[in-house]
Amino acid sequence: MAMKKKFLGLALAATGVYADTIGGTQNQTLNHTVTVTGTVSNKKGIAPEGKIEVELPTAMKFRVDQDGTFEGSDFRVENKSKVGIDVFVDEFRTNAGGNITVKEKNDLVTNKSTLDRSNVYLELTGNVGGIAKTIDLTTVSKSTPENDKKILNVSGGSTGLIQLQGGAGTAFATGSSKENPTGIDENGASGDFTLIYKIKKESN
């Protein structure tokens, strides 16, 4: 079962733990005040008025098989709030150390037969206002209006779905063949990526 994480708040985007640093001499006694906030859900599991509570997985995966067939995954967004929420694709980046190249969809599709399987395109498909919405992940970090990055609406007490889809090249790696595989045809390829969602109360 995929691990899930709960988000609480009115606008959630990134990734850290907020902290204060206190200091003094080694002979002092230091005091630090921590604010503890709690909520009690109703009998339907919904957060109280004025709060947003969203449960969603912490990972998405994809796989490309030996024939270049792309297998994606589903990302379920469970809104445990009374109000609807909007989900935005805020950032996508490739982390160091991998050997998978993410290309724009049009580039990959046009050159699919000349690119090896370490070249992929990645897109997310959701639903905004009852209409399917697809975002090519290579476009996310470009200067685009926030509304263009909206991938999903989820009404209060409901669950929405974002699908990771894509495609890959089908050519042999340079110098490789079926009889004498080299490069990724011998060793495969891997990569890690960071995808950040932003969640807000649904706009009117």
XYZ file of C-alpha atoms in Angstrom:
204
model
C 0.000 0.000 0.000
C 1.324 3.440 -0.906
C 2.260 5.642 1.989
C -0.020 8.591 2.544
C 0.456 11.960 4.130
C -2.078 14.324 5.631
C -1.884 18.049 4.914
C -3.535 20.595 7.189
C -3.901 24.285 6.468
C -5.323 26.742 3.983
C -2.558 26.844 1.363
C 0.073 24.145 1.193
C 2.953 24.010 -1.220
C 6.261 22.929 -0.065
C 8.345 20.902 1.951
C 9.837 21.806 5.268
C 9.401 22.009 8.986
C 9.257 25.496 10.456
C 11.551 26.001 13.456
C 12.862 28.692 15.769
C 16.390 28.816 17.124
C 16.924 29.913 20.695
C 20.230 30.476 22.433
C 21.968 31.697 25.533
C 24.875 30.962 27.813
C 25.465 27.457 29.141
C 24.410 28.570 32.635
C 21.051 29.939 31.559
C 17.725 28.154 31.558
C 16.056 28.651 28.190
C 12.322 28.761 27.658
C 10.525 28.077 24.392
C 6.802 28.389 23.775
C 5.170 25.936 21.361
C 1.637 26.419 20.069
C -0.300 23.161 19.818
C -3.350 23.172 17.547
C -5.871 20.353 17.324
C -8.955 19.527 15.323
C -11.735 17.021 15.837
C -13.374 15.616 12.710
C -17.091 15.012 12.593
C -18.596 11.506 12.441
C -18.105 11.450 8.676
C -14.386 12.110 9.065
C -14.661 15.697 7.825
C -12.521 18.469 9.336
C -14.289 21.342 11.144
C -15.402 24.513 9.425
C -12.522 26.780 8.393
C -9.959 23.972 8.143
C -8.573 22.021 5.228
C -7.460 18.426 5.639
C -6.216 16.489 2.627
C -4.807 12.976 2.472
C -2.614 12.005 -0.466
C 0.194 9.564 -1.331
C 3.820 10.575 -0.883
C 5.133 8.935 -4.062
C 4.325 8.380 -7.720
C 6.052 5.812 -9.916
C 6.392 4.950 -13.571
C 8.031 2.102 -15.464
C 9.116 1.571 -19.063
C 9.324 -2.062 -20.137
C 11.718 -3.714 -22.589
C 9.515 -2.757 -25.554
C 9.198 0.918 -24.616
C 5.680 0.583 -23.175
C 5.049 3.186 -20.467
C 3.243 2.181 -17.276
C 2.134 5.050 -15.054
C 0.326 5.291 -11.727
C -2.660 6.884 -10.028
C -2.520 9.580 -7.335
C -5.614 9.821 -5.151
C -6.434 13.079 -3.381
C -8.878 12.611 -0.499
C -10.434 15.866 0.654
C -11.529 15.474 4.273
C -12.648 19.093 4.506
C -16.069 20.682 4.287
C -14.905 23.028 1.533
C -13.754 22.155 -1.960
C -10.081 22.404 -2.872
C -8.029 23.231 -5.957
C -4.830 21.274 -6.618
C -2.029 22.872 -8.655
C 1.157 21.364 -10.101
C 3.546 23.895 -8.599
C 6.991 22.526 -9.489
C 8.680 19.621 -11.257
C 12.413 19.014 -11.351
C 14.888 16.268 -12.175
C 17.201 15.317 -9.310
C 20.893 14.640 -9.822
C 22.267 11.163 -10.308
C 19.823 9.572 -12.722
C 20.012 8.771 -16.417
C 16.402 9.259 -17.504
C 15.760 12.330 -19.658
C 12.326 13.959 -19.544
C 11.406 15.635 -22.815
C 8.434 17.645 -24.005
C 5.677 15.383 -25.276
C 5.748 16.710 -28.839
C 9.531 16.280 -29.054
C 9.383 12.713 -27.762
C 6.444 11.645 -29.941
C 7.987 13.159 -33.067
C 11.332 11.428 -32.502
C 10.132 8.291 -30.709
C 11.684 5.849 -33.171
C 15.121 7.490 -32.957
C 15.302 7.940 -29.170
C 16.178 5.125 -26.772
C 13.987 4.142 -23.809
C 15.814 6.404 -21.339
C 14.004 9.307 -23.030
C 10.451 9.817 -21.770
C 7.701 12.360 -21.589
C 5.620 12.720 -18.422
C 2.185 14.254 -18.050
C -0.488 14.464 -15.389
C -4.183 14.147 -16.142
C -6.806 15.374 -13.707
C -10.224 16.980 -13.804
C -11.046 20.669 -13.474
C -14.682 21.732 -13.480
C -15.791 18.384 -14.839
C -13.409 18.577 -17.810
C -10.277 16.458 -18.217
C -7.080 18.509 -17.801
C -3.591 17.382 -18.864
C -0.294 19.073 -18.009
C 3.055 18.231 -19.619
C 5.483 18.249 -16.673
C 8.258 19.920 -18.699
C 6.105 23.065 -18.844
C 5.464 23.367 -15.107
C 8.538 25.384 -14.162
C 8.052 27.854 -17.009
C 6.391 31.210 -16.413
C 2.773 30.225 -16.835
C -0.320 31.614 -15.104
C -1.231 29.748 -11.929
C -4.608 28.761 -13.312
C -2.881 26.886 -16.152
C -1.219 24.716 -13.504
C -4.510 23.714 -11.892
C -4.900 19.960 -12.319
C -7.802 19.011 -10.055
C -10.885 20.160 -8.153
C -12.096 18.029 -5.266
C -15.320 18.902 -3.489
C -15.610 18.563 0.278
C -15.723 15.006 1.542
C -14.771 13.582 -1.867
C -11.813 11.910 -3.546
C -10.156 13.052 -6.790
C -7.725 11.276 -9.079
C -4.561 12.455 -10.823
C -2.975 10.031 -13.291
C 0.717 9.968 -14.204
C 0.999 9.056 -17.878
C 3.674 9.245 -20.519
C 5.637 7.572 -23.241
C 9.171 6.530 -24.105
C 11.504 6.136 -27.058
C 11.710 2.775 -28.773
C 15.141 2.808 -30.449
C 18.159 0.801 -29.335
C 20.814 2.748 -27.451
C 23.751 3.960 -29.528
C 25.955 1.010 -30.502
C 23.485 -1.483 -29.057
C 21.582 -4.291 -30.770
C 19.280 -7.157 -29.860
C 22.179 -9.618 -30.194
C 24.688 -7.414 -28.356
C 22.879 -5.066 -25.954
C 24.895 -2.249 -24.414
C 24.151 0.871 -22.397
C 20.584 1.071 -21.130
C 19.636 -1.976 -23.197
C 21.988 -3.957 -20.968
C 21.749 -2.089 -17.665
C 18.434 -0.231 -17.761
C 18.026 3.318 -16.471
C 16.678 5.049 -13.382
C 15.880 8.544 -12.207
C 14.437 10.485 -9.290
C 12.263 13.537 -9.681
C 10.615 16.037 -7.359
C 6.988 16.994 -7.926
C 5.399 19.625 -5.695
C 1.662 20.205 -5.483
C 0.000 23.315 -4.112
C -3.424 23.000 -2.470
C -5.851 25.848 -1.855
C -9.463 26.377 -0.956
C -11.475 26.105 -4.151
C -11.865 29.443 -5.927
C -15.341 30.673 -6.743
